[in-house]
CSV table of C-alpha atoms in Angstrom, one decimal:
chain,number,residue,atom,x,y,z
A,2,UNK,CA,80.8,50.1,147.5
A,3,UNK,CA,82.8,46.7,147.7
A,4,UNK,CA,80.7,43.6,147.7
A,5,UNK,CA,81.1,41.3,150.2
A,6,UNK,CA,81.4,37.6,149.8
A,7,UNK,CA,83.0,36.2,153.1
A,8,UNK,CA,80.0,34.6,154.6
A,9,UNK,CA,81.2,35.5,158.0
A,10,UNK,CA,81.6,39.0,156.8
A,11,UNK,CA,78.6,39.5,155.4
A,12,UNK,CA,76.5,38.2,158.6
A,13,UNK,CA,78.9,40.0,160.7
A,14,UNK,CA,78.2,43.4,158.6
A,15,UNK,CA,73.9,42.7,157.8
A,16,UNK,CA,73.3,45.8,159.9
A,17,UNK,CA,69.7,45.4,159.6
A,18,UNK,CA,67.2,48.3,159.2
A,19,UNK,CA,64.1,48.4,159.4
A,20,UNK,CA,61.6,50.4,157.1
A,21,UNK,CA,58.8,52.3,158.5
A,22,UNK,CA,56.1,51.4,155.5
A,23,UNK,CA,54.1,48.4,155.9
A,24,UNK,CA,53.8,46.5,152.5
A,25,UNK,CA,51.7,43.4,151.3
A,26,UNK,CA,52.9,40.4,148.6
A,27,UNK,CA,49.6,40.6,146.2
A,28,UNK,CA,48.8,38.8,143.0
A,29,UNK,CA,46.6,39.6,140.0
A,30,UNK,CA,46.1,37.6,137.0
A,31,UNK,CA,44.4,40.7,135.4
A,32,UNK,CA,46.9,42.4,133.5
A,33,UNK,CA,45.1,46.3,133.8
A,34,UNK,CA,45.5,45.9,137.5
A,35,UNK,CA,48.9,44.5,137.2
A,36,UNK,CA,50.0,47.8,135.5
A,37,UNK,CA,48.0,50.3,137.5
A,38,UNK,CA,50.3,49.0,140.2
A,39,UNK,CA,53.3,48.3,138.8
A,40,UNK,CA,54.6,52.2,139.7
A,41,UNK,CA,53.9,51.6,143.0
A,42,UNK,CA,55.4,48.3,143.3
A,43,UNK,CA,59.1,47.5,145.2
A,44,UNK,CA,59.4,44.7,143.6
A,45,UNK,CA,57.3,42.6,140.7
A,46,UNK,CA,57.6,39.3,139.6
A,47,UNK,CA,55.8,37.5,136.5
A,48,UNK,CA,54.9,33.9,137.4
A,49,UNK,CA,52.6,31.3,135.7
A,50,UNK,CA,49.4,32.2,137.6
A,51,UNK,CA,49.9,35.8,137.6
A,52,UNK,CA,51.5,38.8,138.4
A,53,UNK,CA,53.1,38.9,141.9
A,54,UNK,CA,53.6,42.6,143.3
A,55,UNK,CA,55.3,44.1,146.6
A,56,UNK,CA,53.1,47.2,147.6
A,57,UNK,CA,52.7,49.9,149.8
A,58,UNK,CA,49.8,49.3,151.9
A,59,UNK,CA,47.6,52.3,150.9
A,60,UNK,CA,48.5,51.3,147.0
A,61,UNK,CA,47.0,47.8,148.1
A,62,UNK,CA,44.0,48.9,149.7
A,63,UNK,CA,42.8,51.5,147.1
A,64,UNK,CA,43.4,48.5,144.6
A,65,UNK,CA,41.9,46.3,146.2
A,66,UNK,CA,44.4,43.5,147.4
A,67,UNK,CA,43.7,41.8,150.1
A,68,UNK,CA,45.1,43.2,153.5
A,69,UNK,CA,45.6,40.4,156.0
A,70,UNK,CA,49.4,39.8,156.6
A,71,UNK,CA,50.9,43.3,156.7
A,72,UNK,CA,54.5,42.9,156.1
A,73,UNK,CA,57.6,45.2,157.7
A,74,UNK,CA,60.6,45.3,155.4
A,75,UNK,CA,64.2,45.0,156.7
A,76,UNK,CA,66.8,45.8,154.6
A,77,UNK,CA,70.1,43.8,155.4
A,78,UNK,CA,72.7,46.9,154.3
A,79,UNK,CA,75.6,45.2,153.7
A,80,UNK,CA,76.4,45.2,150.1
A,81,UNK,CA,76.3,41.1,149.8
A,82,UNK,CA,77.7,39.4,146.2
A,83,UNK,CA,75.0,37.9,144.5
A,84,UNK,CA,77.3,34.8,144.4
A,85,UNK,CA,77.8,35.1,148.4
A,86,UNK,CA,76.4,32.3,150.4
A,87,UNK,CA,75.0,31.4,153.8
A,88,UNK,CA,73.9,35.4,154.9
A,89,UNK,CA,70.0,33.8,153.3
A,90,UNK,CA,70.7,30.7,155.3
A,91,UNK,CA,71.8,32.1,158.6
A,92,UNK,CA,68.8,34.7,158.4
A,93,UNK,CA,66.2,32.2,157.8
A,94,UNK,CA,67.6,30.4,159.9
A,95,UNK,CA,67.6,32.6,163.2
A,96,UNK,CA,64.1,33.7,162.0
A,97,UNK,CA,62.7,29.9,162.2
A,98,UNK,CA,64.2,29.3,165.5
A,99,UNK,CA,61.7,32.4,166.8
A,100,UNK,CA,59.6,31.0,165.0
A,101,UNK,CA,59.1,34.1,162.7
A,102,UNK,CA,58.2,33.2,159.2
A,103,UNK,CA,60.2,35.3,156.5
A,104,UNK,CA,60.3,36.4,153.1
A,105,UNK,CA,63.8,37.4,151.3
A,106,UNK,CA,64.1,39.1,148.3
A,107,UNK,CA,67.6,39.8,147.1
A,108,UNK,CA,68.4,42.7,145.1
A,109,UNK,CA,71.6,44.0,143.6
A,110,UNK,CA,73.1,45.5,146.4
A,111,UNK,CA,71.2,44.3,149.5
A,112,UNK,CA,69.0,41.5,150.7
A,113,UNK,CA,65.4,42.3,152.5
A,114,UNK,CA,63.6,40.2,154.5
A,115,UNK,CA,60.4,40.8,154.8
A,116,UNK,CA,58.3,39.7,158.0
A,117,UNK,CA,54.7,40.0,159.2
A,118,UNK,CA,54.2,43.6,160.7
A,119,UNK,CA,53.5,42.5,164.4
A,120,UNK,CA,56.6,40.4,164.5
A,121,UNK,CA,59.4,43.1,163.0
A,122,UNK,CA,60.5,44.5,166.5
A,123,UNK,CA,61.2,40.7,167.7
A,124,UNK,CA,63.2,40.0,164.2
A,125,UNK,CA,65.4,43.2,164.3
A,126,UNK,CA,66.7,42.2,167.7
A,127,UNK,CA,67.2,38.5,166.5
A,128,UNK,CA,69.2,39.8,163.5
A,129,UNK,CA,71.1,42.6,165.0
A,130,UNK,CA,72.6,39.3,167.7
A,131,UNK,CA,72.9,36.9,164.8
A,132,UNK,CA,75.4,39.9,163.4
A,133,UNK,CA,77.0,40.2,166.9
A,134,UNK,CA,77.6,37.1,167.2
A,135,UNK,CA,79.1,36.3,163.6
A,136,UNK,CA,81.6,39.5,164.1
């Protein structure tokens, strides 16, 4: 898979997708919790105040996270260079103008945006014309 660094190219090919598990952003400064979820986790991050943790949402109930903003996860398949720029930008930006509040977490291959639950349907159809127009 070629990486794409054209910021017109990698707008134009986000192809958005949208996962069907509902995941919370948690945080534990209690290191046995930390790694009882740490299997379960997408993603985990080590900051100064704790352990920050992407999870499934049963995983974060039966630990005992708090619940309130259930996130959806939409993964942005095009196959962006970490050294790409404006794809972040122009989906933050599209989000903010809908006034939909988003978090992006950029992997290796792809980015993901994550955005509260109720809100996802009204983000994948911003995204997918933010593509459209860009192509």
């Amino acid at each position: 898979m070629d990486k794409v660094r054209d910021t017109k190219d990698m707008i134009s090919g986000m192809a958005p997708v949208r996962d069907p598990e509902i995941w919370h952003f948690c945080t534990t400064d209690d290191r046995d919790l930390a790694e009882r979820a740490r299997p379960h986790a997408l993603a985990v991050f080590a900051e100064d105040e704790g352990t920050s943790l992407i999870l499934p949402d049963e995983v974060a109930r039966d630990l005992g996270f708090p619940v309130e903003m259930p996130m959806s996860r939409i993964t942005l398949s095009v196959h962006s260079a970490l050294d790409g720029v404006g794809l972040t930008a122009a989906v933050a930006t599209a989000l903010a103008a809908a006034l939909i509040p988003c978090n992006v977490v950029a992997a290796y291959h792809h980015d993901h945006v994550f955005v509260p639950e109720e809100l996802a349907e009204s983000a994948m159809t911003i995204l997918q014309e933010v593509a459209r127009g860009a192509g």
